Structures are given as structure tokens and as C-alpha cells.
Short mmCIF file of C-alpha atoms and ligand atoms in Angstrom, two decimals:
data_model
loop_
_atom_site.label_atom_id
_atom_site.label_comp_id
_atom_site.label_asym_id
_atom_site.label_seq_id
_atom_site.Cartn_x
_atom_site.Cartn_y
_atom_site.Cartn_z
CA UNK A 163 117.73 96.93 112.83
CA UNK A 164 115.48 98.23 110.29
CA UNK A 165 112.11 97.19 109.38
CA UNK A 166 112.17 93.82 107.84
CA UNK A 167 113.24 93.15 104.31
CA UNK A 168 111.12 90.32 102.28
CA UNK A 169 110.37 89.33 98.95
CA UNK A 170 106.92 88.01 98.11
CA UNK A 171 107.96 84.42 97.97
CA UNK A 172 108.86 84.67 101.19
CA UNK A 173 106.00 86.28 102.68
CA UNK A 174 103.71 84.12 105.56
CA UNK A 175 99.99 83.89 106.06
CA UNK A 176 98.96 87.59 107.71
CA UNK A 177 102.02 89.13 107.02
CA UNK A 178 101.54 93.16 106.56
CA UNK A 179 103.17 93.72 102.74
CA UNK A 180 104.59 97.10 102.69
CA UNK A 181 104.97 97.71 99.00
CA UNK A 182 106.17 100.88 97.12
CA UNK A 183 104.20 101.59 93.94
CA UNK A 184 106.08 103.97 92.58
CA UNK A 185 103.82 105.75 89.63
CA UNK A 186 102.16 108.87 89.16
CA UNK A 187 101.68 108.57 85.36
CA UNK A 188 97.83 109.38 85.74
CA UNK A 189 98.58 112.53 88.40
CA UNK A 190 96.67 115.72 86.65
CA UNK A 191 98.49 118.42 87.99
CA UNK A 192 102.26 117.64 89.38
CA UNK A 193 104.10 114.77 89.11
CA UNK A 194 106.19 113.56 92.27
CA UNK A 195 104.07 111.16 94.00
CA UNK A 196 106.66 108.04 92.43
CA UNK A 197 109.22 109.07 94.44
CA UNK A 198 107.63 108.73 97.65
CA UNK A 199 107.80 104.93 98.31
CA UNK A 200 111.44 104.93 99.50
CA UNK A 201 111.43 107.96 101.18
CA UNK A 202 108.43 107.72 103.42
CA UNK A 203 110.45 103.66 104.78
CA UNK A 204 113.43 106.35 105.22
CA UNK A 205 111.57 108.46 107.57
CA UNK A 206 110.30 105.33 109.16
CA UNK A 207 113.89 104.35 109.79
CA UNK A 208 115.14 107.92 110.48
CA UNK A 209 117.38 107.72 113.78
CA UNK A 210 115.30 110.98 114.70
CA UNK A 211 112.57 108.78 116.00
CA UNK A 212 111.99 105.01 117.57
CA UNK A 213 110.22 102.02 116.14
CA UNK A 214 107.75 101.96 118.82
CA UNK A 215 103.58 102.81 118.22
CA UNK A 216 101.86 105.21 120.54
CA UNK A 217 100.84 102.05 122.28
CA UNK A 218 104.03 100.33 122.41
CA UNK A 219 104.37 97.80 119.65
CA UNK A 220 107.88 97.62 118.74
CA UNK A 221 107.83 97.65 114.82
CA UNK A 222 111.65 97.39 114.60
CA UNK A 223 112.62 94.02 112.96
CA UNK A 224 108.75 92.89 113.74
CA UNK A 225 108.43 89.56 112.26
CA UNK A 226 105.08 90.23 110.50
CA UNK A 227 105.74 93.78 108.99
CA UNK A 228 107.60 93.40 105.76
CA UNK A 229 109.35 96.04 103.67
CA UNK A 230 109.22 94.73 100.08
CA UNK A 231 110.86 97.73 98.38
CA UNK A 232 109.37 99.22 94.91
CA UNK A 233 107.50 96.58 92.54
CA UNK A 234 109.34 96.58 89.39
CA UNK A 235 106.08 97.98 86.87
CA UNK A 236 106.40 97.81 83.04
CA UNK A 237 102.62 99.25 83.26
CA UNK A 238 99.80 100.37 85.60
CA UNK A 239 98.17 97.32 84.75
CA UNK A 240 100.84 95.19 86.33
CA UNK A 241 100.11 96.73 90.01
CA UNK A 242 96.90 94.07 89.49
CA UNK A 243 99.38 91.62 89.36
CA UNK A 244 101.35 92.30 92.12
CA UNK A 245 99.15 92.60 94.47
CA UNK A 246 97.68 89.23 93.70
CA UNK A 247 100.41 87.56 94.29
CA UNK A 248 100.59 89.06 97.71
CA UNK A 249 97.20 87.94 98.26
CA UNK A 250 98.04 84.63 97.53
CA UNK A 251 100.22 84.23 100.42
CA UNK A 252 97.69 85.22 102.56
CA UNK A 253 99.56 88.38 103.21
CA UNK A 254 97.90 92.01 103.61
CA UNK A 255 99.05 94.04 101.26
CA UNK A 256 99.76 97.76 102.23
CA UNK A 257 100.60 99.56 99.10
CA UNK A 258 102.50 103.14 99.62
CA UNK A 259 102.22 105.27 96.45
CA UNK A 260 101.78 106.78 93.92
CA UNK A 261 99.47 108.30 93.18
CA UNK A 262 95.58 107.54 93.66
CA UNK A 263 95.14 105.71 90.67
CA UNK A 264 96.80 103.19 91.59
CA UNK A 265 93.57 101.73 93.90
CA UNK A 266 91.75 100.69 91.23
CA UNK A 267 94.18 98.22 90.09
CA UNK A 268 94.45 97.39 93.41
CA UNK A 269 90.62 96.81 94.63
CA UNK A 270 90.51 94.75 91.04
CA UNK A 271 93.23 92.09 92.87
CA UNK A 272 91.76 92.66 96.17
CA UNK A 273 87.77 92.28 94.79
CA UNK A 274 88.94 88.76 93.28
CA UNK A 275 89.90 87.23 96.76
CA UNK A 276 87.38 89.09 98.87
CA UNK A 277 83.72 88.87 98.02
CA UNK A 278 81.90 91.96 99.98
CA UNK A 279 84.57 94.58 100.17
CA UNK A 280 83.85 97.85 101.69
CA UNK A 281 86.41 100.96 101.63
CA UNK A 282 87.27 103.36 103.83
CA UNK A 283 88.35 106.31 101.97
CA UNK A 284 90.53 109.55 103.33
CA UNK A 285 90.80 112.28 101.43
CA UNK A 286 90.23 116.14 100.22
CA UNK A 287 88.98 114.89 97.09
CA UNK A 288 86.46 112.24 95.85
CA UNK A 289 88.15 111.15 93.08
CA UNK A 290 84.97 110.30 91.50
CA UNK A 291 85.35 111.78 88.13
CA UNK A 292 84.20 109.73 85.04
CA UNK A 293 87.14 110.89 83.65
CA UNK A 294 89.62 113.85 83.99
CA UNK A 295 91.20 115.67 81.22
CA UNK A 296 89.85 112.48 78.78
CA UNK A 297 91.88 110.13 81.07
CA UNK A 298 89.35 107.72 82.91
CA UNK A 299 92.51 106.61 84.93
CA UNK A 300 93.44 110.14 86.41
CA UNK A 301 93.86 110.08 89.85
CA UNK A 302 90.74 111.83 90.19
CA UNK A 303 88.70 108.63 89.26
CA UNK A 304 89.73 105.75 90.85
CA UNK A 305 86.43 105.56 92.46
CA UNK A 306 84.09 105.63 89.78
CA UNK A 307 85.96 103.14 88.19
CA UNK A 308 85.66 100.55 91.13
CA UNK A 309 82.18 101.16 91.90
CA UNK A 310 81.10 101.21 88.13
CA UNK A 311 82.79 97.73 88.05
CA UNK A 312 81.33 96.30 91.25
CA UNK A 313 84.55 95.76 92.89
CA UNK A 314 83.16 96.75 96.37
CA UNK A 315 79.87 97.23 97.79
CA UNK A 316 80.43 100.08 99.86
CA UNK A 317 82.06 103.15 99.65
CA UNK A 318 82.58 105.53 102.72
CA UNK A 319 84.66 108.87 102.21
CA UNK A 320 86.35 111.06 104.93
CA UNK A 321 87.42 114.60 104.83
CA UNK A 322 85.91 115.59 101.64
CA UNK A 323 86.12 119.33 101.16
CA UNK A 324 86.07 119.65 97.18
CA UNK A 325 82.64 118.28 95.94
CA UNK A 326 81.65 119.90 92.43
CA UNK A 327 77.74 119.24 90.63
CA UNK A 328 79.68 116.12 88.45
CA UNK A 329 80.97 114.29 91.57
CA UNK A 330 78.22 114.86 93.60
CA UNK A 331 75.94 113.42 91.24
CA UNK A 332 78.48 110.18 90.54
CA UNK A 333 78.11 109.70 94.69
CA UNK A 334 74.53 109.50 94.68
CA UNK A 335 74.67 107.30 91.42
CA UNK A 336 76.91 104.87 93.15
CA UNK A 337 75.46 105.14 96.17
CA UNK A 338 78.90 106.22 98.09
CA UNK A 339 78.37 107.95 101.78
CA UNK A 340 80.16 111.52 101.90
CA UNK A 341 81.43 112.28 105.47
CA UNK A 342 82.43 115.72 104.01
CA UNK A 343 84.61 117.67 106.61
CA UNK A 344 82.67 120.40 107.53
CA UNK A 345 80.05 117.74 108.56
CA UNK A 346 82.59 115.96 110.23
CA UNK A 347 83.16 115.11 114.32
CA UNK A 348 85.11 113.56 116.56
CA UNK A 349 82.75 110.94 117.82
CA UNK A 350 81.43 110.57 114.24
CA UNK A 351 80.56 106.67 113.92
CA UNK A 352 82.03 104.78 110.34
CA UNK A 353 79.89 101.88 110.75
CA UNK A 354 81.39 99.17 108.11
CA UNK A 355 80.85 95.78 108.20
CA UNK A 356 82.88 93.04 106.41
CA UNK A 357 86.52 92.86 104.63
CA UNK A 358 87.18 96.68 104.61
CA UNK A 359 90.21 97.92 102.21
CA UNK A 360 91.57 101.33 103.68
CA UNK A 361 92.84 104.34 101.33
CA UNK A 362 94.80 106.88 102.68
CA UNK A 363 95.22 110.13 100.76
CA UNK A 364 97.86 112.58 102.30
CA UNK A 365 95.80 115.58 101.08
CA UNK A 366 93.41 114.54 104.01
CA UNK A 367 95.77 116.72 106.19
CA UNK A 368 95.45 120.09 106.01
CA UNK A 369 98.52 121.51 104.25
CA UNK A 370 99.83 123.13 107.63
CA UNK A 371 100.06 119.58 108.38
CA UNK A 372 101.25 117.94 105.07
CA UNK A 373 102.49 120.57 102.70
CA UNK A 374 104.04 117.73 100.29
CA UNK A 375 101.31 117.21 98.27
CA UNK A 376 100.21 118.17 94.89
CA UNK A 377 97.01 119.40 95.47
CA UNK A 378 96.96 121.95 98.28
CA UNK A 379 92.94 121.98 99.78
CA UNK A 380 92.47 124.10 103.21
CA UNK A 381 90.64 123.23 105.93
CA UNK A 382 91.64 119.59 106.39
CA UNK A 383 92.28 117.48 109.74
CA UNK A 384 95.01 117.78 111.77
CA UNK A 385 97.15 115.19 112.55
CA UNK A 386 96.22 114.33 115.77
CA UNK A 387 92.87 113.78 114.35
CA UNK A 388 93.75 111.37 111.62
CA UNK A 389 95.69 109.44 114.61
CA UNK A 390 92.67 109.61 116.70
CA UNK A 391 90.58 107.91 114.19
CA UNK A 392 92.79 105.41 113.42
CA UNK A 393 93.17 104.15 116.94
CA UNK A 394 89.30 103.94 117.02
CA UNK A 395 88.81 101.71 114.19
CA UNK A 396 87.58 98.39 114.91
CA UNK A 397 87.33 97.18 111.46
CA UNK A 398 88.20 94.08 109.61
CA UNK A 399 90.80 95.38 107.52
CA UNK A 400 92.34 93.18 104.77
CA UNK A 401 94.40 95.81 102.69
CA UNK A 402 95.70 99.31 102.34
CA UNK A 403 97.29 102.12 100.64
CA UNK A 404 98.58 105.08 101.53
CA UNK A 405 98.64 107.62 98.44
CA UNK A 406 99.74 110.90 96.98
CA UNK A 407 102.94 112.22 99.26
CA UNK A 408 105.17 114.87 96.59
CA UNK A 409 107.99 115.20 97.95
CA UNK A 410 109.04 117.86 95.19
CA UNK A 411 106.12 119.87 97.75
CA UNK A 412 107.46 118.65 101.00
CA UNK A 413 109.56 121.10 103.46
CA UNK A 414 111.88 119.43 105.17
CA UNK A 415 110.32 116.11 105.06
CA UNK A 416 107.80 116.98 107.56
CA UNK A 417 105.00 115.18 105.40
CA UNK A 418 107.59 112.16 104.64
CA UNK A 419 107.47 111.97 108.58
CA UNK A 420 103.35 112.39 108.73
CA UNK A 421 103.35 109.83 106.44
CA UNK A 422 105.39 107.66 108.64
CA UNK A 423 103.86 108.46 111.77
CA UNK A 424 100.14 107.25 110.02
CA UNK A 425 101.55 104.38 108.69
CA UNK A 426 102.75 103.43 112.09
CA UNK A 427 99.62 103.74 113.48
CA UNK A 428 98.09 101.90 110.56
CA UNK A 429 100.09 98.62 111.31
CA UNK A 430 99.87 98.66 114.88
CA UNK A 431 96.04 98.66 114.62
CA UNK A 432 96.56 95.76 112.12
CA UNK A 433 98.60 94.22 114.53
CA UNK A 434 96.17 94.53 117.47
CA UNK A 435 92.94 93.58 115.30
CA UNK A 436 94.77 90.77 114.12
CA UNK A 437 94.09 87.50 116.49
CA UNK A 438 96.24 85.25 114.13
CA UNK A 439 99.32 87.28 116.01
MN1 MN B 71 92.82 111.02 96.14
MN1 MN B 72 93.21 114.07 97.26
#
């Protein structure tokens, strides 16, 4: 058996949503990232591998880890929508892109049924740009949108390695806390408090770990080390997203497979944190 099939009018209170958004109209540089949704649940399923987390939660068939397949999207705007909807069944929703634009009409659906939303942010890149190439929906500015509008309070970002004068100067405008990764450590301490939303950019990785990207930035984590952190958390996490896989980059779907092995590890922490279980 696979992992679950649902539709959203099916889905029960603290459900995990897995939901492909599959759009990369606002991608600056290659476009692939829309492809990724069913090919990441494909390496998920891939009879190369079992079901099970690194601490034995048997995801196979789980009963509160739904695969919703792509939203149908007539426009960016109607990933708001979506996810709302999720929401409204009480259900987490863990969006796999796309590309990174797509958080901000996330965090608008997610800031209108949680007040005090922090986010945990992985990624090469800041995305904090007031607007790239006159598009103040790239993927490179998801962020400044969001905190310009309020729709969290915090912002804490991981594994920055790109920081220019303009986006350093938009994270000290909007107060955001750079954990950039030559600063970085091991035992390095994320202290959030509240409803945290979690956004997962492959380019995190370093490409020797996740070559199907579009934007190739040395000098990233390994995997191990993204695993390691996400089996610390100890967060209250009420949505995701996992962003920015190109499988037009990838060599033989190694990164589809990274991507899988994270999101694993992604919903068994949900699945541990979670006492409604
Ligand atoms: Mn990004
Ligand atoms: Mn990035």
C-alpha cells in the first residue's frame, strides 16, 4: 500500500495534507520546480526503499498522512484558497512545490487561522527581495512580502549563504534573524515560540547533496545535517512546505529521493509532536 489517497472533504482534524502545488510561474532563472509534486510522492513510494522513519513510524497507509495529489490552480492566487480550506478541517497542510513563491499565498491562509505565527525558514537564499526583475512575486521575495504584510511575527532563516547590501538591509528592516551558514553549528539553538510554519528550500543542501535545483549555491549542509536538525525540533508546528526541487537538474533522482527522505522525517516529527495521535 501506498501512502494514503484523500481529498480535502475528506480530511480529519490533525490530519498531515500533503499537497502538490505545482507552479513555478514566478521562478527567475529555470523553470522545473512544477513538476516536482508527483515525482518527489514517487520516490516516497519507490520499492527501492520502506515506509518506515529513522525512528520507526510506519508511514505506509498511515491513517493521518494524506496524499492529496496536485491542486487544480487557474492562478497563484488560488493556492490562498486551497490551503484554507485545508485549514478548515483542522488539517496541517504540507504543501510540496513549486517554487518559493508559493509561501506567501500560503502564510496569507495560514496568518488568517493562526494569530502569532513564526517561520522557520531553510534555505541558500533569503528571498527577501522587494522585487526581482520588476516581479514582487519572484521567488526571491516571498519574504518581504509576508513580513511587509504582518502575516507572521517572526522570521528565523537557516543556511543562508547569498546575502547581498539590498537583502541585508530588508532583514534588519523586518527584523528577521539570519542564521547564515558559515555562522552556523550543530548545537546551534532556534528558539521559537508559538504556531511555527516550516519552509523547506532544497537549495539548503549543498548541490553534492541535491543537484536538482535551479539555483546551484556551494557550501550548503549535508544531508545528515538537515536530518539532524529536524529530529531536534521541538516546535509547535502547524504547516509546511517543501520548495524548489528541478527535476530538469536532478541526476538520477537522487534529489527526488533527498526530498523524500526530509519529508519523511518532517511527518514523523509531526507525528511524534502531535499528542492528538
Ligand atoms: Mn527560496
Ligand atoms: Mn533558495
Amino acid at each position: 500500500m501506498p501512502i494514503s489517497r484523500a481529498k480535502i472533504s475528506t480530511l480529519k482534524p490533525w490530519d498531515i495534507a500533503l499537497i502538490g502545488i505545482p507552479f513555478d510561474d514566478h521562478s527567475s532563472f529555470l523553470k522545473g520546480p512544477s513538476n516536482a509534486p508527483p515525482l518527489i510522492i514517487e520516490a516516497i513510494e519507490s520499492d527501492s526503499a520502506n515506509y518506515f522513519t529513522e525512528d520507526l513510524i510506519d508511514l505506509e497507509d498511515h491513517p493521518n498522512v494524506c496524499w492529496l495529489g496536485n491542486a487544480s490552480l487557474r492562478d497563484y492566487f488560488d493556492i490562498e484558497s486551497i490551503i484554507a480550506e485545508i485549514l478548515k478541517r483542522g488539517a496541517i497542510p504540507f504543501s510540496i512545490g513549486g517554487d518559493h513563491s508559493i509561501t506567501y499565498p500560503i502564510l496569507k491562509a495560514m496568518s488568517a487561522s493562526y494569530s502569532n505565527l513564526s517561520i522557520l525558514h531553510f534555505d541558500a537564499h533569503g528571498d527577501l527581495y522587494d522585487s526581482l526583475d520588476g516581479n514582487r512575486h519572484s521567488h526571491a521575495s516571498p519574504f518581504a512580502r509576508i513580513m511587509e504584510e504582518g502575516l507572521s511575527q517572526a522570521l528565523i532563516q537557516v543556511g543562508i549563504r547569498t546575502l547581498n547590501d539590498h537583502q541585508q538591509t530588508q532583514a534588519n528592516k523586518f527584523g528577521v534573524k539570519v542564521i547564515d551558514m558559515r555562522n552556523w553549528s550543530p548545537d546551534i539553538e532556534l528558539n521559537l515560540s508559538g504556531s511555527v510554519y516550516l519552509s523547506f528550500d532544497m537549495d539548503v543542501l549543498d548541490p553534492a547533496f541535491a543537484p536538482g535545483v535551479s539555483h546551484h549555491e556551494p557550501g550548503g549542509f549535508t544531508t545528515r545535517e538537515v536530518l539532524r536538525m529536524i529530529q531536534k525540533l521541538d516546535l509547535n508546528i502547524v504547516g509546511l512546505d517543501l520548495v524548489e526541487y528541478n527535476p530538469n537538474r536532478d541526476l538520477n533522482g537522487i534529489t527526488a529521493m533527498t526530498a523524500a527522505k526530509i519529508i519523511k522525517e518532517l511527518l514523523a516529527k509531526m507525528l511524534s509532536l502531535n499528542k492528538s495521535f
